[in-house]
Coordinates of C-alpha atoms in Angstrom, one line a residue:
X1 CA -94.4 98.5 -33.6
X2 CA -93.2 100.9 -30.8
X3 CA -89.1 100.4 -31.1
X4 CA -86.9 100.6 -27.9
X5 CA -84.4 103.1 -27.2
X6 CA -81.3 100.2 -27.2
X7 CA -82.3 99.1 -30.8
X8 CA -81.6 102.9 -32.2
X9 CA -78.8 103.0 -30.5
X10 CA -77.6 99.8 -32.3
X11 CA -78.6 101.3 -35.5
X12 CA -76.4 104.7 -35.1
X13 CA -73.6 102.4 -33.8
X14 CA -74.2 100.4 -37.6
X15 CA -74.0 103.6 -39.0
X16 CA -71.4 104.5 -37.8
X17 CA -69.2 101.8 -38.5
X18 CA -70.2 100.7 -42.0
X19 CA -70.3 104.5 -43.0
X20 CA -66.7 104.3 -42.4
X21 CA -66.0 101.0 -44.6
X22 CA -65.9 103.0 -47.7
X23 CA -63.2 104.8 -46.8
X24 CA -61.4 101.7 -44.9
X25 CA -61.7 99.9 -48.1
X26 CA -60.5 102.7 -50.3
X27 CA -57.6 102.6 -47.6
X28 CA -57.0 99.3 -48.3
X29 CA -56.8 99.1 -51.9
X30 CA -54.2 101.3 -51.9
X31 CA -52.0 98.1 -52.0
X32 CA -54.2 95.3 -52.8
X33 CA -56.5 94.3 -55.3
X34 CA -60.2 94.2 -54.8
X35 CA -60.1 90.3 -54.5
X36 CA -57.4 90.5 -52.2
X37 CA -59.9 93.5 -49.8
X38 CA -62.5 91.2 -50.1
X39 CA -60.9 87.5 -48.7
X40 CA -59.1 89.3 -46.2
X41 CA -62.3 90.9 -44.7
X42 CA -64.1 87.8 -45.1
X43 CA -61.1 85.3 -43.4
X44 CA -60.6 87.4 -40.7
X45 CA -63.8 87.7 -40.0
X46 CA -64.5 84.3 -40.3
X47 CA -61.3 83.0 -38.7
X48 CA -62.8 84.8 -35.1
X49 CA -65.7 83.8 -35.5
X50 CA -65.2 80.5 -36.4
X51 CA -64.0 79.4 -32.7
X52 CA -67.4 80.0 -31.6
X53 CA -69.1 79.1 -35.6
X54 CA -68.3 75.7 -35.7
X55 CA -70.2 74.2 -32.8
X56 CA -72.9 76.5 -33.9
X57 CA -73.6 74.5 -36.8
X58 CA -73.6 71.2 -34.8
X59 CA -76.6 73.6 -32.7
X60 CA -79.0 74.8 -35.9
X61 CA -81.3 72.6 -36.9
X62 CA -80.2 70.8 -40.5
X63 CA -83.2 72.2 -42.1
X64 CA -81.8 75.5 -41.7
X65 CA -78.4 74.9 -42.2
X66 CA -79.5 76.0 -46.2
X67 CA -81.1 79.4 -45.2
X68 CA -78.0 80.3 -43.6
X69 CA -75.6 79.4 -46.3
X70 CA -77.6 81.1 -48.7
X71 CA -78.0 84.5 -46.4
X72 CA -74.0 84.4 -45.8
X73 CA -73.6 84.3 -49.6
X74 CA -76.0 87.2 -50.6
X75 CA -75.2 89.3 -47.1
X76 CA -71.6 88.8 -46.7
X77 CA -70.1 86.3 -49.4
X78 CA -70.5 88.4 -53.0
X79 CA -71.0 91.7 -51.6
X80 CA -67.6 91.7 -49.9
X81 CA -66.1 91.6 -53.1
X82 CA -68.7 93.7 -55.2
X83 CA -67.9 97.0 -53.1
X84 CA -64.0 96.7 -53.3
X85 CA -64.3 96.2 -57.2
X86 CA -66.6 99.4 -57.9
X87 CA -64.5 101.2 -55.6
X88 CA -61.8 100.8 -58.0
X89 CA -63.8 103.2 -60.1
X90 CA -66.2 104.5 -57.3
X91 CA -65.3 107.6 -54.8
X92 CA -66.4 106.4 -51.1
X93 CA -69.0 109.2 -51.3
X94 CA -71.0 107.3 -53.9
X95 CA -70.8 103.9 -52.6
X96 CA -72.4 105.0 -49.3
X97 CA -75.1 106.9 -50.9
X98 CA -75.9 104.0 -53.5
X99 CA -75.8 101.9 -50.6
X100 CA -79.0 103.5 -49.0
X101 CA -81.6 101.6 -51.9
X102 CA -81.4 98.6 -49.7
X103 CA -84.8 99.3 -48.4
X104 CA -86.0 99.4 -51.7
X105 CA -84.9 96.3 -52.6
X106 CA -86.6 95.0 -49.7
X107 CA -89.8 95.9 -51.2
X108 CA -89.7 95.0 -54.1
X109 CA -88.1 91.7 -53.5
X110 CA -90.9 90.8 -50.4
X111 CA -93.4 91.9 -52.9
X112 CA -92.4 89.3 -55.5
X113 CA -90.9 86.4 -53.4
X114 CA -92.3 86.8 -50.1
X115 CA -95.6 88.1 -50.4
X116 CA -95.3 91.1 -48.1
X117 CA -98.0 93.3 -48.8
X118 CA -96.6 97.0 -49.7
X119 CA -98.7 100.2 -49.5
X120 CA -99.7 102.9 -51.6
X121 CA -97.1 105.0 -50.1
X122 CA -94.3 102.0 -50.1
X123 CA -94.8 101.7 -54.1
X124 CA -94.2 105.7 -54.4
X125 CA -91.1 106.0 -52.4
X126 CA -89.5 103.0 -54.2
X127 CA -90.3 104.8 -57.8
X128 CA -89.0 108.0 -56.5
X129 CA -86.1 106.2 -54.9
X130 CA -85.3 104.3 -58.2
X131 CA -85.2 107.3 -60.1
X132 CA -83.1 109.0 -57.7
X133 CA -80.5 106.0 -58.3
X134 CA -80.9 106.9 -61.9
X135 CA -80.2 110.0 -61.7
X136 CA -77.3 109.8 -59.0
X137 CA -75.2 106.8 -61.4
X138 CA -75.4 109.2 -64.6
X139 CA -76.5 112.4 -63.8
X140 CA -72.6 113.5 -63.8
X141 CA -71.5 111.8 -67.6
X142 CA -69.4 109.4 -65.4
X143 CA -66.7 111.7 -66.3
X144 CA -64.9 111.6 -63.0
X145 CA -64.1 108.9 -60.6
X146 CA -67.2 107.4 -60.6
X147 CA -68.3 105.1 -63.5
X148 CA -71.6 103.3 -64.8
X149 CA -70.4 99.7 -64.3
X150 CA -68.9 100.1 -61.2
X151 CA -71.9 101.8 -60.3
X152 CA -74.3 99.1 -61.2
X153 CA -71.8 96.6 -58.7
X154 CA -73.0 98.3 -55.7
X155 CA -76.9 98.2 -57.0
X156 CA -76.4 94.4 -57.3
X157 CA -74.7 94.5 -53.9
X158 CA -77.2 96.4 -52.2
X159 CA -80.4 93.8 -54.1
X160 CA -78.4 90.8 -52.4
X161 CA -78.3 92.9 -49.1
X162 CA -82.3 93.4 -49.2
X163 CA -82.6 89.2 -50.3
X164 CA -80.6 89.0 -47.5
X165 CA -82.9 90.6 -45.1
X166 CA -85.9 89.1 -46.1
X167 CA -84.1 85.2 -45.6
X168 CA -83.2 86.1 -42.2
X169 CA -86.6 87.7 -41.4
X170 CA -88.6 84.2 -42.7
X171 CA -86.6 81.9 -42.5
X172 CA -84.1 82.3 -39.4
X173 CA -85.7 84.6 -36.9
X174 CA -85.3 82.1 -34.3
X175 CA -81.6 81.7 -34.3
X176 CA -79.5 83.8 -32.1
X177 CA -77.7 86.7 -33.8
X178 CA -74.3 85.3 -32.4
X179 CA -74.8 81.7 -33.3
X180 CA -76.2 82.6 -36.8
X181 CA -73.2 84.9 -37.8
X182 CA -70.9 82.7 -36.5
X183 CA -72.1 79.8 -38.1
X184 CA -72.4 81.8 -41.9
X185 CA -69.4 83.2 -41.4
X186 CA -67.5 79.7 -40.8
X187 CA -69.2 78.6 -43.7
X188 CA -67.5 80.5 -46.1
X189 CA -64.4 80.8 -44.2
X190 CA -62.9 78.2 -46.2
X191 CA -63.8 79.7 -50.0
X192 CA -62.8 83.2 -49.0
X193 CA -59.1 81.5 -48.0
X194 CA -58.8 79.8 -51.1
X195 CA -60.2 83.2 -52.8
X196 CA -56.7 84.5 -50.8
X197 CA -54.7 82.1 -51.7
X198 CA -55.6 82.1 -55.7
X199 CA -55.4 86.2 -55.4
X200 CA -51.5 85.9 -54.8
X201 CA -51.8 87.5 -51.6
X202 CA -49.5 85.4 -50.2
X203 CA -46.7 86.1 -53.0
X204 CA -47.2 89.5 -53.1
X205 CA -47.3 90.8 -49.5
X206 CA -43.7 91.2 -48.2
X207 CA -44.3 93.8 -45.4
X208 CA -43.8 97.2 -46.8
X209 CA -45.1 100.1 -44.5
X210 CA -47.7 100.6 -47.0
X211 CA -48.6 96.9 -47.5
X212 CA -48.9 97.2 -43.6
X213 CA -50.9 99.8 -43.1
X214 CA -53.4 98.8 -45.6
X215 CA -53.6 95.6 -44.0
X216 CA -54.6 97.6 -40.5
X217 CA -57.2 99.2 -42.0
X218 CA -58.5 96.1 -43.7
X219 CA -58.1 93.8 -40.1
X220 CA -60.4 96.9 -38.8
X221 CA -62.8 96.2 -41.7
X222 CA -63.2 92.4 -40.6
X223 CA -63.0 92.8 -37.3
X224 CA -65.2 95.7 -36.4
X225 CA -66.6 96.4 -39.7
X226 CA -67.5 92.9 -40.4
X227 CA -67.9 90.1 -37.8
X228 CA -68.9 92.6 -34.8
X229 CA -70.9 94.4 -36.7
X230 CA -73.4 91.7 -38.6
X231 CA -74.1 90.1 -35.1
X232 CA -75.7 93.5 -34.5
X233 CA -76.9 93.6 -37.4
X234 CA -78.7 90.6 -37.3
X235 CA -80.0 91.0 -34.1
X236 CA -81.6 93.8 -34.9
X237 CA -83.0 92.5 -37.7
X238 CA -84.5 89.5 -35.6
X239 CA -85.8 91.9 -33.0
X240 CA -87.4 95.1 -35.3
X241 CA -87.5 93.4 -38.9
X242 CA -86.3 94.0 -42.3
X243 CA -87.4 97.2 -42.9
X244 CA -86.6 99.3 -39.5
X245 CA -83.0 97.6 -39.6
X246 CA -82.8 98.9 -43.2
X247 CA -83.0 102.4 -42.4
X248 CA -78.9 101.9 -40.9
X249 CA -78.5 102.1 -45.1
X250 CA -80.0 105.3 -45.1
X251 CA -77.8 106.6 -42.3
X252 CA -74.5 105.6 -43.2
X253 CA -74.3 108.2 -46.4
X254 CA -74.2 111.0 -43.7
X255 CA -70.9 109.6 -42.8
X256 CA -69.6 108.2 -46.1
X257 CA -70.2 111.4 -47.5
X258 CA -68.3 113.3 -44.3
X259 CA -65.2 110.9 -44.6
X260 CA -65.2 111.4 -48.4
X261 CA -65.5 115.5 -48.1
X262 CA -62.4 115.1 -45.6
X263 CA -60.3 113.1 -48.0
X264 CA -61.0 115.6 -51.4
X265 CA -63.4 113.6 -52.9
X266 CA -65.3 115.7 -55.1
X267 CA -69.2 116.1 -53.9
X268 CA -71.3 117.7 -56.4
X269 CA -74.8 119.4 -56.7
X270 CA -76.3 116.2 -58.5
X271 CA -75.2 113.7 -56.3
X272 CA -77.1 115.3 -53.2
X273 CA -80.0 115.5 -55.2
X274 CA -80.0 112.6 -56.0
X275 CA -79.3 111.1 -52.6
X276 CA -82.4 113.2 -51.1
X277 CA -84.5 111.8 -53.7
X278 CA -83.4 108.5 -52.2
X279 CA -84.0 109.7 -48.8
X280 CA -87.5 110.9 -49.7
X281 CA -88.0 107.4 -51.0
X282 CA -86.6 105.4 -48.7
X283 CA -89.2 107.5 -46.1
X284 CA -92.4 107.2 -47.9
X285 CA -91.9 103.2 -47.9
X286 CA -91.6 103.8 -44.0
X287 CA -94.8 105.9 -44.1
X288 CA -98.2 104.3 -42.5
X289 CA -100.8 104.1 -44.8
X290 CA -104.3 103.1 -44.0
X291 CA -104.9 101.3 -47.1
X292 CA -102.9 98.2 -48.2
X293 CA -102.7 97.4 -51.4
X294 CA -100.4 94.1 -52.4
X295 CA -98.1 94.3 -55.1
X296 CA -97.7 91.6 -57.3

């Protein structure tokens, strides 16, 4: 499928702005906890978007309403709060580069749950990109900022990221991009305040200039990180498919990886290996091959 010029330009503008959430939630855990990143982002997000979100779900059909629930809890819900807690113990650098196995994930999980047929070349990249992961999260002894566990956080994030794709590629292709991210978003609007709430947000924040200025950087995360950005995101999705809007994933390290080199964050040989072995699988599973072979 031939892609128009306006839909890579929505995916270097992705790039672009979720390269630069790592480091905008880094910023932002400088005075709150991870549980405390994550409702934020989510309920100011949500609180936009649900002016327009809740007549949206008076306008999807009810048979739907459950695809979307379940694609703002893998794409939006649980990952929000995964990628502040490995960052805890995760330099920006890594998260952005760990980030890029989403398309692998997609793969593996429309092989076994969707019956997408894969090719010869689709099953290599994701066994070169897998090991590439491997040897990224413990090539280094975990001996510096970055750490197995926390590590591990982002792979689940980025798995719930590929489910994520593939529900909104079957199940709600149909649904405008703005009434669909609306409507998830308002969904969990009202968990992610309570999240807030329990997280002692409100007890603890009493307006220091730090408290404030991580707060700027986070209302940039849900604002333009978040709500802007997964109406994109799933319009893109809805107009190339799963796997072209996956390649944003293999983008954003470029930037994660310049944002982290300009705050000190230490960048060593193995984890650029490692990343290209990513790359290189990430690009054979975009590779045409002649003969299909379906993975089971």
């Amino acid at each position: 499928m031939k892609i128009e010029l306006k839909y890579w330009i929505i995916l270097g503008i992705l790039a672009l702005t979720w390269g630069s959430s790592f480091i905008l939630i880094k910023q932002g855990l400088v005075s709150y906890t991870p549980y405390q990143v994550g409702a934020l982002r989510l309920s100011i997000a949500g609180g936009i978007l649900a002016i327009w979100g809740i007549p949206s779900l008076f306008k999807i059909p009810k048979n739907k309403l459950k695809y979307v629930a379940l694609a703002g809890f893998c794409g939006n819900f649980i990952p929000m709060f995964l990628f502040p807690m490995a960052q805890t113990h995760v330099s920006s650098s890594m998260a952005g580069i760990l980030d890029s196995l989403v398309p692998l994930f997609i793969l593996l999980f429309g092989a076994l749950f969707f019956n997408i047929k894969g090719t010869k070349n689709q099953i290599i990249g994701a066994l070169i990109g897998f090991l590439g992961a491997v040897l990224l999260i413990g090539g280094d002894g975990f001996s510096g900022e970055n750490s197995l566990l926390h590590c591990l956080l982002i792979v689940l994030a980025t798995a719930l990221y590929g489910l994520n794709s593939l529900i909104l590629t079957r199940y709600l292709n149909d649904v405008p991009s703005f009434q669909l991210s609306s409507a998830l978003f308002t969904i969990w609007l009202l968990p992610s305040i309570v999240i807030l709430f329990l997280s002692g947000f409100f007890t603890d924040f009493v307006g220091t200039p730090q408290q404030l200025e991580s707060l700027g950087y986070v209302a940039i995360l849900g604002l333009i990180g978040t709500a802007l950005a997964m109406i994109l995101f799933y319009k893109l999705i809805q107009a190339t498919g799963s796997m072209f809007s996956s390649m944003v994933t293999y983008l954003m390290p470029i930037v994660s990886v310049f944002w982290g080199f300009l705050v000190g964050e230490q960048i060593t040989f193995m984890h650029l290996f490692g990343f290209a072995m990513i790359l290189s699988g990430v690009y054979l599973t975009q590779k045409p091959d002649k003969k299909q072979i379906e993975t089971i």
